[in-house]
Amino acid sequence: MADRCAVSPLAGRGGRGLYRTRTLGDARAAMDGAPVERVVLVQAQTDDRETDWLLETAEGDRWVAGVVGWVALDAPGAPARIAALAGRRKLLGLRPMLQAIPDPRWLLRDDVARGVAAMVAGGLRFDALVQPRHLDMLATFADRWPDLPIVIDHAAKPRPPGDADWAAGMAALAGRPNVWCKLSGLRTEQAPGDDPAALAGVVDRVMGWFGDRVLWGSDWPVLSAAGDGYGDWLATTRALTARLPQDARTRLMGAARAFYGV
């Protein structure tokens, strides 16, 4: 399943480059015959209108398994908004843009907790768009909400090969059974022109720590910022996991079904 295959028109600032409207037709073209059965659309903007648009898109196409949307979790109306969204058949989870919030412990605030409680009540998943500076906080958050399935997006965006603090934080999170890791977004953390093979150490450690709780994501169209297409990242993943048993590689590529419950 794809991590992201659409970006709302609200993400656009003109008609070229990364910031422009993408459609499901664009996603199918980018996949260029890759063996993708269904996709999950993941939010890109901190705007309720984008989440509504993604859900409308998803509900009109059976190829879309569901949506990870956005809600301002600290807003007074967040519990009511989340309860309403949870009633939408294809709303699978929510993702606050934690990497863009200055306070690395924002997720632990009492006003945010009301929104998180509504997520748990609605049976939703939590996409954690974090950086290494968030990992200690995320462990506390995971312990507070053991019934909330959490996936660490983009393996917490390490700079390859990943420093000691990132490794310690990720290893600790892997010990929480409600925490998963998404293998995606790693190419955009490399410097321009870096060899994708340099990601081997990060991939090996993520697979070793999380095992069956690793799911593959494309990060399309954002990965185009690294000069890659959908097929490039798919080929890189296959090369970097070639030493794994076939059943482990198959499970990696389909683990989004298990995490998102589709």
PDB file of N, CA, C and O in Angstrom, residues 7 13 28 35 61 77 81 86 91-93 95 107 114 119 123 126 137 156 179 199 215 238 240 246:
ATOM      1  N   VAL A   7      -2.055  14.910  -2.783  1.00  0.00           N
ATOM      2  CA  VAL A   7      -1.899  16.118  -1.988  1.00  0.00           C
ATOM      3  C   VAL A   7      -3.026  17.062  -2.351  1.00  0.00           C
ATOM      4  O   VAL A   7      -3.333  17.246  -3.525  1.00  0.00           O
ATOM      5  N   ARG A  13       0.960  26.188  -4.264  1.00  0.00           N
ATOM      6  CA  ARG A  13       1.310  27.597  -4.419  1.00  0.00           C
ATOM      7  C   ARG A  13       1.790  27.754  -5.856  1.00  0.00           C
ATOM      8  O   ARG A  13       2.961  27.962  -6.126  1.00  0.00           O
ATOM      9  N   ARG A  28      -1.512   6.900 -10.007  1.00  0.00           N
ATOM     10  CA  ARG A  28      -1.439   5.685 -10.818  1.00  0.00           C
ATOM     11  C   ARG A  28      -0.326   5.793 -11.869  1.00  0.00           C
ATOM     12  O   ARG A  28       0.405   4.824 -12.110  1.00  0.00           O
ATOM     13  N   PRO A  35       3.096  -3.222  -8.387  1.00  0.00           N
ATOM     14  CA  PRO A  35       2.025  -4.086  -7.888  1.00  0.00           C
ATOM     15  C   PRO A  35       1.353  -3.526  -6.636  1.00  0.00           C
ATOM     16  O   PRO A  35       1.529  -4.026  -5.519  1.00  0.00           O
ATOM     17  N   ASP A  61     -13.541   6.333  -4.745  1.00  0.00           N
ATOM     18  CA  ASP A  61     -12.658   5.419  -5.484  1.00  0.00           C
ATOM     19  C   ASP A  61     -12.323   4.216  -4.606  1.00  0.00           C
ATOM     20  O   ASP A  61     -11.697   4.358  -3.552  1.00  0.00           O
ATOM     21  N   GLY A  77     -12.749  22.397  20.026  1.00  0.00           N
ATOM     22  CA  GLY A  77     -13.708  21.563  19.295  1.00  0.00           C
ATOM     23  C   GLY A  77     -13.144  20.268  18.767  1.00  0.00           C
ATOM     24  O   GLY A  77     -13.845  19.537  18.043  1.00  0.00           O
ATOM     25  N   ARG A  81     -15.005  17.218  16.508  1.00  0.00           N
ATOM     26  CA  ARG A  81     -14.551  17.054  15.125  1.00  0.00           C
ATOM     27  C   ARG A  81     -14.044  15.631  14.884  1.00  0.00           C
ATOM     28  O   ARG A  81     -14.369  14.994  13.877  1.00  0.00           O
ATOM     29  N   ALA A  86     -14.488  10.180  12.726  1.00  0.00           N
ATOM     30  CA  ALA A  86     -14.388   8.741  12.981  1.00  0.00           C
ATOM     31  C   ALA A  86     -15.596   7.990  12.440  1.00  0.00           C
ATOM     32  O   ALA A  86     -15.528   6.777  12.200  1.00  0.00           O
ATOM     33  N   LEU A  91     -11.891   7.054   7.186  1.00  0.00           N
ATOM     34  CA  LEU A  91     -10.941   7.773   8.036  1.00  0.00           C
ATOM     35  C   LEU A  91     -10.244   6.750   8.930  1.00  0.00           C
ATOM     36  O   LEU A  91     -10.864   6.129   9.797  1.00  0.00           O
ATOM     37  N   LEU A  92      -8.947   6.552   8.721  1.00  0.00           N
ATOM     38  CA  LEU A  92      -8.187   5.531   9.435  1.00  0.00           C
ATOM     39  C   LEU A  92      -7.412   6.097  10.613  1.00  0.00           C
ATOM     40  O   LEU A  92      -7.196   5.400  11.607  1.00  0.00           O
ATOM     41  N   GLY A  93      -6.960   7.323  10.497  1.00  0.00           N
ATOM     42  CA  GLY A  93      -6.130   7.883  11.552  1.00  0.00           C
ATOM     43  C   GLY A  93      -5.915   9.366  11.342  1.00  0.00           C
ATOM     44  O   GLY A  93      -6.450   9.972  10.416  1.00  0.00           O
ATOM     45  N   ARG A  95      -2.809  12.691  11.776  1.00  0.00           N
ATOM     46  CA  ARG A  95      -1.386  13.014  11.879  1.00  0.00           C
ATOM     47  C   ARG A  95      -1.198  14.499  12.157  1.00  0.00           C
ATOM     48  O   ARG A  95      -1.360  15.327  11.264  1.00  0.00           O
ATOM     49  N   LEU A 107       2.855  17.253  22.381  1.00  0.00           N
ATOM     50  CA  LEU A 107       1.932  16.122  22.355  1.00  0.00           C
ATOM     51  C   LEU A 107       1.513  15.670  23.749  1.00  0.00           C
ATOM     52  O   LEU A 107       0.501  14.983  23.904  1.00  0.00           O
ATOM     53  N   ARG A 114      -7.198  15.726  25.224  1.00  0.00           N
ATOM     54  CA  ARG A 114      -8.631  15.575  24.945  1.00  0.00           C
ATOM     55  C   ARG A 114      -8.863  15.090  23.516  1.00  0.00           C
ATOM     56  O   ARG A 114      -9.743  14.263  23.265  1.00  0.00           O
ATOM     57  N   MET A 119      -9.534  10.211  19.719  1.00  0.00           N
ATOM     58  CA  MET A 119      -8.991   9.283  18.735  1.00  0.00           C
ATOM     59  C   MET A 119      -9.110   7.840  19.217  1.00  0.00           C
ATOM     60  O   MET A 119      -9.526   6.948  18.463  1.00  0.00           O
ATOM     61  N   GLY A 123     -11.371   4.635  17.649  1.00  0.00           N
ATOM     62  CA  GLY A 123     -10.659   3.527  17.037  1.00  0.00           C
ATOM     63  C   GLY A 123      -9.684   3.942  15.951  1.00  0.00           C
ATOM     64  O   GLY A 123      -9.418   3.171  15.018  1.00  0.00           O
ATOM     65  N   PHE A 126      -2.560   6.677  14.976  1.00  0.00           N
ATOM     66  CA  PHE A 126      -1.802   7.918  15.123  1.00  0.00           C
ATOM     67  C   PHE A 126      -0.530   7.831  14.298  1.00  0.00           C
ATOM     68  O   PHE A 126       0.325   6.968  14.539  1.00  0.00           O
ATOM     69  N   MET A 137      10.051  11.889  24.130  1.00  0.00           N
ATOM     70  CA  MET A 137       8.668  12.304  24.374  1.00  0.00           C
ATOM     71  C   MET A 137       7.690  11.271  23.836  1.00  0.00           C
ATOM     72  O   MET A 137       6.682  10.950  24.488  1.00  0.00           O
ATOM     73  N   ALA A 156      11.512   8.382  11.804  1.00  0.00           N
ATOM     74  CA  ALA A 156      11.889   9.566  12.590  1.00  0.00           C
ATOM     75  C   ALA A 156      12.938  10.424  11.895  1.00  0.00           C
ATOM     76  O   ALA A 156      13.590  11.250  12.527  1.00  0.00           O
ATOM     77  N   VAL A 179       3.677   0.519  19.114  1.00  0.00           N
ATOM     78  CA  VAL A 179       4.446   1.409  18.235  1.00  0.00           C
ATOM     79  C   VAL A 179       4.993   0.635  17.041  1.00  0.00           C
ATOM     80  O   VAL A 179       5.657  -0.389  17.205  1.00  0.00           O
ATOM     81  N   LEU A 199      21.827   3.990   2.900  1.00  0.00           N
ATOM     82  CA  LEU A 199      20.714   3.824   3.834  1.00  0.00           C
ATOM     83  C   LEU A 199      20.653   2.425   4.437  1.00  0.00           C
ATOM     84  O   LEU A 199      19.798   2.156   5.279  1.00  0.00           O
ATOM     85  N   LEU A 215       6.160  -1.057   8.245  1.00  0.00           N
ATOM     86  CA  LEU A 215       5.360  -1.002   7.028  1.00  0.00           C
ATOM     87  C   LEU A 215       6.002  -0.047   6.038  1.00  0.00           C
ATOM     88  O   LEU A 215       6.600   0.952   6.410  1.00  0.00           O
ATOM     89  N   ARG A 238      13.729  -2.720  -2.237  1.00  0.00           N
ATOM     90  CA  ARG A 238      13.957  -4.128  -2.577  1.00  0.00           C
ATOM     91  C   ARG A 238      15.434  -4.482  -2.492  1.00  0.00           C
ATOM     92  O   ARG A 238      15.795  -5.559  -2.003  1.00  0.00           O
ATOM     93  N   LEU A 240      17.733  -2.965  -0.608  1.00  0.00           N
ATOM     94  CA  LEU A 240      18.218  -2.877   0.773  1.00  0.00           C
ATOM     95  C   LEU A 240      17.669  -3.985   1.666  1.00  0.00           C
ATOM     96  O   LEU A 240      18.209  -4.220   2.758  1.00  0.00           O
ATOM     97  N   GLN A 246      12.015 -14.159   2.160  1.00  0.00           N
ATOM     98  CA  GLN A 246      10.941 -13.715   1.284  1.00  0.00           C
ATOM     99  C   GLN A 246       9.681 -13.360   2.066  1.00  0.00           C
ATOM    100  O   GLN A 246       8.995 -12.379   1.750  1.00  0.00           O
TER     101      GLN A 246
END
